[in-house]
Structure formats: structure tokens, C-alpha cells
Amino acid sequence: ILGLARNLREEAENMYQGYWQTTLGYELRGKTLGIIGLGTIGAQVSKVALAFGMNVIVWSENLKLSVAKENQTRSNFSSCRSGHSNDFVFRATRNF
């Protein structure tokens, strides 16, 4: 997530070509992360995102509202799966 927000791959390639910071990254606070699959891995990713001040929307086939609240996330099937209202989408499931 940090690499995407700061254009890490592009900046690393530019550095090897002799350039110095050709793009600007953006702050994660206030951005939205959609997590598909709120199992063990998805729950850990949500904790990291919340630590950066991100809004977290989750979807899982077996998601219980109590689990979503326990992880301080919102459950929204349509926006999480479509990705339209998310700045980032993390898929922590094999079947999607």
C-alpha cells in the first residue's frame, strides 16, 4: 500500500537512471481500502490500514457484522467488490 501511494517502483527505476524523485506520492489518511476476505490476513491488513488513518470497507462470503465491528471496519458488499469507491483494493481470498 505504501509502495503504491508513493510510486515506489517508478521512483526506484528513476533513481537507477540518475533522476531524483520525479513524482509525488499522496497521504493514506482518509483514503479508502476495500478488503475482500476478512480472515486472518484480511484482519491484519485492516489493522495496518486503520493505523494509517484509512477508511476500511470489507466483504467476505461468511462475514458477520460483529466481526466487521470488531475489526473497526464497515461492511459494504457492492462498493468493496466493484472497487468504484475504493482508493485501494486488497484481495485476501482465493475465490472471487
Short mmCIF file of N, CA, C and O in Angstrom, two decimals:
data_model
loop_
_atom_site.label_atom_id
_atom_site.label_comp_id
_atom_site.label_asym_id
_atom_site.label_seq_id
_atom_site.Cartn_x
_atom_site.Cartn_y
_atom_site.Cartn_z
N ILE A 1 0.84 -1.19 0.00
CA ILE A 1 0.00 0.00 0.00
C ILE A 1 0.88 1.25 0.00
O ILE A 1 0.64 2.18 -0.75
N LEU A 2 1.90 1.22 0.84
CA LEU A 2 2.81 2.37 0.87
C LEU A 2 3.54 2.53 -0.46
O LEU A 2 3.75 3.64 -0.94
N GLY A 3 3.95 1.41 -1.04
CA GLY A 3 4.64 1.45 -2.33
C GLY A 3 3.78 2.03 -3.43
O GLY A 3 4.26 2.80 -4.27
N LEU A 4 2.49 1.70 -3.41
CA LEU A 4 1.58 2.26 -4.41
C LEU A 4 1.34 3.75 -4.19
O LEU A 4 1.33 4.53 -5.14
N ALA A 5 1.16 4.13 -2.94
CA ALA A 5 0.88 5.53 -2.63
C ALA A 5 2.07 6.43 -2.93
O ALA A 5 1.90 7.61 -3.25
N ARG A 6 3.28 5.89 -2.85
CA ARG A 6 4.49 6.69 -3.06
C ARG A 6 5.18 6.40 -4.39
O ARG A 6 6.30 6.84 -4.61
N ASN A 7 4.50 5.66 -5.27
CA ASN A 7 5.06 5.33 -6.59
C ASN A 7 6.44 4.72 -6.49
O ASN A 7 7.37 5.08 -7.22
N LEU A 8 6.60 3.79 -5.57
CA LEU A 8 7.91 3.23 -5.24
C LEU A 8 8.60 2.58 -6.43
O LEU A 8 9.80 2.82 -6.67
N ARG A 9 7.88 1.81 -7.21
CA ARG A 9 8.52 1.13 -8.34
C ARG A 9 9.06 2.13 -9.37
O ARG A 9 10.20 2.04 -9.81
N GLU A 10 8.23 3.09 -9.72
CA GLU A 10 8.64 4.10 -10.69
C GLU A 10 9.81 4.93 -10.17
O GLU A 10 10.76 5.22 -10.89
N GLU A 11 9.75 5.29 -8.89
CA GLU A 11 10.83 6.09 -8.30
C GLU A 11 12.14 5.31 -8.22
O GLU A 11 13.21 5.87 -8.43
N ALA A 12 12.07 4.01 -7.94
CA ALA A 12 13.28 3.19 -7.90
C ALA A 12 13.92 3.10 -9.28
O ALA A 12 15.13 3.22 -9.42
N GLU A 13 13.09 2.92 -10.30
CA GLU A 13 13.61 2.87 -11.67
C GLU A 13 14.25 4.20 -12.06
O GLU A 13 15.31 4.24 -12.69
N ASN A 14 13.61 5.30 -11.69
CA ASN A 14 14.15 6.63 -11.99
C ASN A 14 15.47 6.87 -11.29
O ASN A 14 16.39 7.48 -11.84
N MET A 15 15.59 6.39 -10.05
CA MET A 15 16.82 6.57 -9.30
C MET A 15 17.99 5.86 -9.99
O MET A 15 19.08 6.42 -10.10
N TYR A 16 17.75 4.66 -10.49
CA TYR A 16 18.81 3.93 -11.19
C TYR A 16 19.20 4.61 -12.50
O TYR A 16 20.30 4.42 -13.01
N GLN A 17 18.31 5.43 -13.06
CA GLN A 17 18.62 6.17 -14.28
C GLN A 17 19.24 7.54 -13.97
O GLN A 17 19.52 8.31 -14.87
N GLY A 18 19.43 7.83 -12.68
CA GLY A 18 20.09 9.07 -12.30
C GLY A 18 19.16 10.21 -11.95
O GLY A 18 19.61 11.33 -11.71
N TYR A 19 17.85 9.98 -11.91
CA TYR A 19 16.89 11.04 -11.55
C TYR A 19 16.58 10.96 -10.06
O TYR A 19 16.79 9.94 -9.43
N TRP A 20 16.04 12.03 -9.54
CA TRP A 20 15.68 12.08 -8.13
C TRP A 20 14.24 12.52 -7.98
O TRP A 20 13.88 13.60 -8.42
N GLN A 21 13.43 11.73 -7.42
CA GLN A 21 12.00 11.96 -7.15
C GLN A 21 11.30 12.76 -8.23
O GLN A 21 11.22 13.97 -8.19
N THR A 22 10.79 12.03 -9.18
CA THR A 22 10.10 12.66 -10.31
C THR A 22 8.59 12.72 -10.13
O THR A 22 7.91 13.39 -10.88
N THR A 23 8.05 12.00 -9.14
CA THR A 23 6.61 12.02 -8.89
C THR A 23 6.36 12.37 -7.43
O THR A 23 7.26 12.32 -6.60
N LEU A 24 5.12 12.68 -7.12
CA LEU A 24 4.73 12.94 -5.75
C LEU A 24 3.78 11.84 -5.30
O LEU A 24 2.89 11.43 -6.04
N GLY A 25 3.97 11.38 -4.10
CA GLY A 25 3.05 10.41 -3.52
C GLY A 25 1.90 11.15 -2.87
O GLY A 25 1.81 12.37 -2.91
N TYR A 26 1.01 10.41 -2.26
CA TYR A 26 -0.09 11.05 -1.54
C TYR A 26 -0.29 10.38 -0.20
O TYR A 26 0.16 9.27 0.05
N GLU A 27 -0.96 11.09 0.67
CA GLU A 27 -1.18 10.65 2.04
C GLU A 27 -2.24 9.55 2.08
O GLU A 27 -3.22 9.60 1.32
N LEU A 28 -2.08 8.58 2.94
CA LEU A 28 -3.05 7.49 3.07
C LEU A 28 -4.22 7.87 3.96
O LEU A 28 -5.31 7.32 3.81
N ARG A 29 -4.04 8.82 4.87
CA ARG A 29 -5.12 9.22 5.78
C ARG A 29 -6.32 9.70 4.97
O ARG A 29 -6.20 10.53 4.08
N GLY A 30 -7.47 9.11 5.26
CA GLY A 30 -8.71 9.50 4.59
C GLY A 30 -8.99 8.72 3.32
O GLY A 30 -10.09 8.80 2.79
N LYS A 31 -8.02 7.96 2.82
CA LYS A 31 -8.25 7.12 1.64
C LYS A 31 -9.03 5.89 2.07
O LYS A 31 -9.09 5.54 3.24
N THR A 32 -9.63 5.20 1.10
CA THR A 32 -10.46 4.04 1.39
C THR A 32 -9.80 2.77 0.86
O THR A 32 -9.36 2.74 -0.28
N LEU A 33 -9.74 1.76 1.71
CA LEU A 33 -9.22 0.45 1.35
C LEU A 33 -10.37 -0.54 1.38
O LEU A 33 -11.05 -0.69 2.39
N GLY A 34 -10.60 -1.23 0.26
CA GLY A 34 -11.58 -2.31 0.21
C GLY A 34 -10.86 -3.62 0.40
O GLY A 34 -9.91 -3.91 -0.32
N ILE A 35 -11.28 -4.42 1.37
CA ILE A 35 -10.66 -5.72 1.63
C ILE A 35 -11.68 -6.80 1.30
O ILE A 35 -12.79 -6.82 1.84
N ILE A 36 -11.29 -7.68 0.40
CA ILE A 36 -12.15 -8.80 0.02
C ILE A 36 -11.60 -10.03 0.74
O ILE A 36 -10.52 -10.50 0.43
N GLY A 37 -12.34 -10.50 1.72
CA GLY A 37 -11.92 -11.63 2.53
C GLY A 37 -11.38 -11.17 3.87
O GLY A 37 -10.23 -10.76 3.96
N LEU A 38 -12.20 -11.20 4.89
CA LEU A 38 -11.78 -10.73 6.21
C LEU A 38 -11.47 -11.93 7.12
O LEU A 38 -12.06 -12.12 8.15
N GLY A 39 -10.49 -12.71 6.67
CA GLY A 39 -9.99 -13.80 7.50
C GLY A 39 -8.81 -13.30 8.31
O GLY A 39 -8.73 -12.12 8.65
N THR A 40 -7.87 -14.18 8.58
CA THR A 40 -6.69 -13.81 9.37
C THR A 40 -5.86 -12.74 8.68
O THR A 40 -5.49 -11.74 9.29
N ILE A 41 -5.57 -12.94 7.40
CA ILE A 41 -4.74 -11.98 6.67
C ILE A 41 -5.49 -10.66 6.46
O ILE A 41 -4.94 -9.58 6.68
N GLY A 42 -6.74 -10.74 6.04
CA GLY A 42 -7.53 -9.53 5.83
C GLY A 42 -7.66 -8.69 7.09
O GLY A 42 -7.61 -7.46 7.05
N ALA A 43 -7.82 -9.35 8.24
CA ALA A 43 -7.93 -8.64 9.52
C ALA A 43 -6.62 -7.92 9.85
O ALA A 43 -6.64 -6.78 10.35
N GLN A 44 -5.48 -8.56 9.56
CA GLN A 44 -4.19 -7.92 9.82
C GLN A 44 -3.99 -6.71 8.91
O GLN A 44 -3.49 -5.66 9.34
N VAL A 45 -4.38 -6.84 7.65
CA VAL A 45 -4.27 -5.72 6.70
C VAL A 45 -5.16 -4.56 7.15
O VAL A 45 -4.77 -3.39 7.07
N SER A 46 -6.35 -4.88 7.66
CA SER A 46 -7.24 -3.81 8.12
C SER A 46 -6.63 -3.05 9.29
O SER A 46 -6.77 -1.84 9.39
N LYS A 47 -5.93 -3.75 10.19
CA LYS A 47 -5.28 -3.08 11.33
C LYS A 47 -4.21 -2.10 10.85
O LYS A 47 -4.09 -1.00 11.37
N VAL A 48 -3.43 -2.51 9.87
CA VAL A 48 -2.39 -1.63 9.32
C VAL A 48 -3.04 -0.41 8.66
O VAL A 48 -2.60 0.73 8.86
N ALA A 49 -4.08 -0.64 7.88
CA ALA A 49 -4.76 0.47 7.20
C ALA A 49 -5.36 1.44 8.21
O ALA A 49 -5.26 2.67 8.03
N LEU A 50 -5.96 0.92 9.26
CA LEU A 50 -6.53 1.79 10.28
C LEU A 50 -5.45 2.59 10.99
O LEU A 50 -5.66 3.75 11.36
N ALA A 51 -4.27 2.00 11.17
CA ALA A 51 -3.15 2.71 11.80
C ALA A 51 -2.71 3.91 10.96
O ALA A 51 -2.23 4.91 11.49
N PHE A 52 -2.89 3.83 9.65
CA PHE A 52 -2.56 4.94 8.76
C PHE A 52 -3.73 5.91 8.58
O PHE A 52 -3.65 6.84 7.79
N GLY A 53 -4.83 5.68 9.29
CA GLY A 53 -5.98 6.58 9.22
C GLY A 53 -6.86 6.36 8.00
O GLY A 53 -7.58 7.27 7.58
N MET A 54 -6.80 5.18 7.43
CA MET A 54 -7.61 4.87 6.25
C MET A 54 -9.01 4.42 6.66
O MET A 54 -9.22 3.91 7.76
N ASN A 55 -9.97 4.61 5.77
CA ASN A 55 -11.30 4.04 5.91
C ASN A 55 -11.24 2.64 5.33
O ASN A 55 -10.69 2.45 4.26
N VAL A 56 -11.81 1.66 6.02
CA VAL A 56 -11.73 0.28 5.57
C VAL A 56 -13.14 -0.26 5.35
O VAL A 56 -13.98 -0.21 6.24
N ILE A 57 -13.36 -0.78 4.15
CA ILE A 57 -14.61 -1.44 3.79
C ILE A 57 -14.28 -2.89 3.50
O ILE A 57 -13.33 -3.18 2.79
N VAL A 58 -15.04 -3.82 4.07
CA VAL A 58 -14.73 -5.24 3.91
C VAL A 58 -15.90 -5.99 3.30
O VAL A 58 -17.05 -5.59 3.41
N TRP A 59 -15.56 -7.09 2.64
CA TRP A 59 -16.55 -8.03 2.15
C TRP A 59 -15.97 -9.43 2.28
O TRP A 59 -14.79 -9.65 2.02
N SER A 60 -16.79 -10.36 2.70
CA SER A 60 -16.40 -11.75 2.77
C SER A 60 -17.67 -12.58 2.65
O SER A 60 -18.74 -12.14 3.06
N GLU A 61 -17.55 -13.76 2.08
CA GLU A 61 -18.72 -14.62 1.92
C GLU A 61 -19.38 -14.93 3.26
O GLU A 61 -20.59 -15.01 3.35
N ASN A 62 -18.58 -15.13 4.29
CA ASN A 62 -19.09 -15.51 5.60
C ASN A 62 -18.96 -14.40 6.63
O ASN A 62 -18.87 -14.67 7.81
N LEU A 63 -18.95 -13.17 6.17
CA LEU A 63 -18.72 -12.05 7.08
C LEU A 63 -19.91 -11.85 8.01
O LEU A 63 -21.06 -11.80 7.58
N LYS A 64 -19.59 -11.74 9.29
CA LYS A 64 -20.60 -11.42 10.29
C LYS A 64 -20.39 -9.97 10.69
O LYS A 64 -19.25 -9.50 10.79
N LEU A 65 -21.47 -9.27 10.92
CA LEU A 65 -21.39 -7.86 11.29
C LEU A 65 -20.55 -7.66 12.55
O LEU A 65 -19.80 -6.69 12.66
N SER A 66 -20.64 -8.60 13.49
CA SER A 66 -19.86 -8.49 14.73
C SER A 66 -18.35 -8.54 14.44
O SER A 66 -17.57 -7.84 15.09
N VAL A 67 -17.93 -9.35 13.47
CA VAL A 67 -16.51 -9.44 13.11
C VAL A 67 -16.06 -8.14 12.45
O VAL A 67 -14.96 -7.64 12.72
N ALA A 68 -16.89 -7.58 11.59
CA ALA A 68 -16.55 -6.31 10.95
C ALA A 68 -16.41 -5.20 11.99
O ALA A 68 -15.47 -4.41 11.94
N LYS A 69 -17.33 -5.15 12.95
CA LYS A 69 -17.24 -4.13 14.01
C LYS A 69 -16.02 -4.36 14.89
O LYS A 69 -15.37 -3.41 15.31
N GLU A 70 -15.71 -5.62 15.17
CA GLU A 70 -14.55 -5.96 16.00
C GLU A 70 -13.26 -5.45 15.36
O GLU A 70 -12.34 -5.02 16.03
N ASN A 71 -13.21 -5.49 14.03
CA ASN A 71 -12.04 -5.01 13.29
C ASN A 71 -12.15 -3.55 12.90
O ASN A 71 -11.36 -3.05 12.11
N GLN A 72 -13.14 -2.85 13.44
CA GLN A 72 -13.37 -1.43 13.19
C GLN A 72 -13.49 -1.11 11.71
O GLN A 72 -12.93 -0.14 11.21
N THR A 73 -14.21 -1.96 10.99
CA THR A 73 -14.40 -1.77 9.56
C THR A 73 -15.88 -1.66 9.24
O THR A 73 -16.73 -1.95 10.07
N ARG A 74 -16.18 -1.25 8.01
CA ARG A 74 -17.55 -1.21 7.53
C ARG A 74 -17.75 -2.35 6.55
O ARG A 74 -16.83 -2.70 5.81
N SER A 75 -18.93 -2.89 6.53
CA SER A 75 -19.25 -3.95 5.58
C SER A 75 -20.12 -3.36 4.49
O SER A 75 -21.19 -2.82 4.75
N ASN A 76 -19.64 -3.43 3.25
CA ASN A 76 -20.40 -2.89 2.13
C ASN A 76 -20.10 -3.74 0.91
O ASN A 76 -19.09 -3.56 0.24
N PHE A 77 -20.97 -4.68 0.63
CA PHE A 77 -20.76 -5.65 -0.44
C PHE A 77 -20.53 -5.00 -1.79
O PHE A 77 -19.54 -5.26 -2.46
N SER A 78 -21.40 -4.12 -2.21
CA SER A 78 -21.34 -3.59 -3.57
C SER A 78 -20.11 -2.72 -3.81
O SER A 78 -19.43 -2.87 -4.82
N SER A 79 -19.78 -1.82 -2.90
CA SER A 79 -18.64 -0.93 -3.16
C SER A 79 -17.31 -1.65 -3.02
O SER A 79 -16.36 -1.33 -3.71
N CYS A 80 -17.24 -2.64 -2.16
CA CYS A 80 -15.97 -3.37 -1.98
C CYS A 80 -15.68 -4.23 -3.19
O CYS A 80 -14.57 -4.26 -3.70
N ARG A 81 -16.67 -4.94 -3.71
CA ARG A 81 -16.43 -5.83 -4.85
C ARG A 81 -16.26 -5.06 -6.14
O ARG A 81 -15.50 -5.46 -7.00
N SER A 82 -16.96 -3.97 -6.31
CA SER A 82 -16.85 -3.22 -7.57
C SER A 82 -15.56 -2.40 -7.60
O SER A 82 -15.00 -2.16 -8.66
N GLY A 83 -15.12 -1.93 -6.44
CA GLY A 83 -13.90 -1.15 -6.36
C GLY A 83 -14.08 0.31 -6.75
O GLY A 83 -13.13 1.08 -6.73
N HIS A 84 -15.30 0.73 -7.08
CA HIS A 84 -15.52 2.10 -7.56
C HIS A 84 -15.29 3.15 -6.49
O HIS A 84 -14.81 4.23 -6.79
N SER A 85 -15.60 2.86 -5.24
CA SER A 85 -15.44 3.88 -4.21
C SER A 85 -14.18 3.65 -3.38
O SER A 85 -13.99 4.28 -2.36
N ASN A 86 -13.31 2.75 -3.83
CA ASN A 86 -12.09 2.44 -3.09
C ASN A 86 -10.88 3.08 -3.77
O ASN A 86 -10.78 3.09 -4.98
N ASP A 87 -9.96 3.56 -2.96
CA ASP A 87 -8.68 4.03 -3.48
C ASP A 87 -7.74 2.85 -3.70
O ASP A 87 -6.91 2.86 -4.60
N PHE A 88 -7.87 1.82 -2.85
CA PHE A 88 -7.08 0.59 -2.95
C PHE A 88 -8.01 -0.59 -2.71
O PHE A 88 -8.97 -0.48 -1.97
N VAL A 89 -7.70 -1.73 -3.32
CA VAL A 89 -8.44 -2.96 -3.06
C VAL A 89 -7.43 -4.05 -2.75
O VAL A 89 -6.46 -4.23 -3.47
N PHE A 90 -7.66 -4.77 -1.65
CA PHE A 90 -6.80 -5.88 -1.25
C PHE A 90 -7.63 -7.15 -1.28
O PHE A 90 -8.69 -7.22 -0.65
N ARG A 91 -7.18 -8.14 -2.01
CA ARG A 91 -7.90 -9.41 -2.11
C ARG A 91 -7.20 -10.46 -1.26
O ARG A 91 -6.08 -10.85 -1.55
N ALA A 92 -7.86 -10.92 -0.20
CA ALA A 92 -7.29 -11.92 0.68
C ALA A 92 -8.11 -13.20 0.60
O ALA A 92 -8.44 -13.81 1.60
N THR A 93 -8.45 -13.60 -0.60
CA THR A 93 -9.24 -14.81 -0.80
C THR A 93 -8.85 -15.46 -2.12
O THR A 93 -8.41 -14.78 -3.04
N ARG A 94 -9.01 -16.73 -2.21
CA ARG A 94 -8.68 -17.44 -3.45
C ARG A 94 -9.81 -17.36 -4.47
O ARG A 94 -9.58 -17.30 -5.65
N ASN A 95 -11.04 -17.39 -4.02
CA ASN A 95 -12.18 -17.43 -4.93
C ASN A 95 -12.88 -16.08 -4.95
O ASN A 95 -13.47 -15.67 -3.97
N PHE A 96 -12.83 -15.42 -6.08
CA PHE A 96 -13.51 -14.13 -6.19
C PHE A 96 -14.13 -14.01 -7.55
O PHE A 96 -13.55 -14.19 -8.56
#
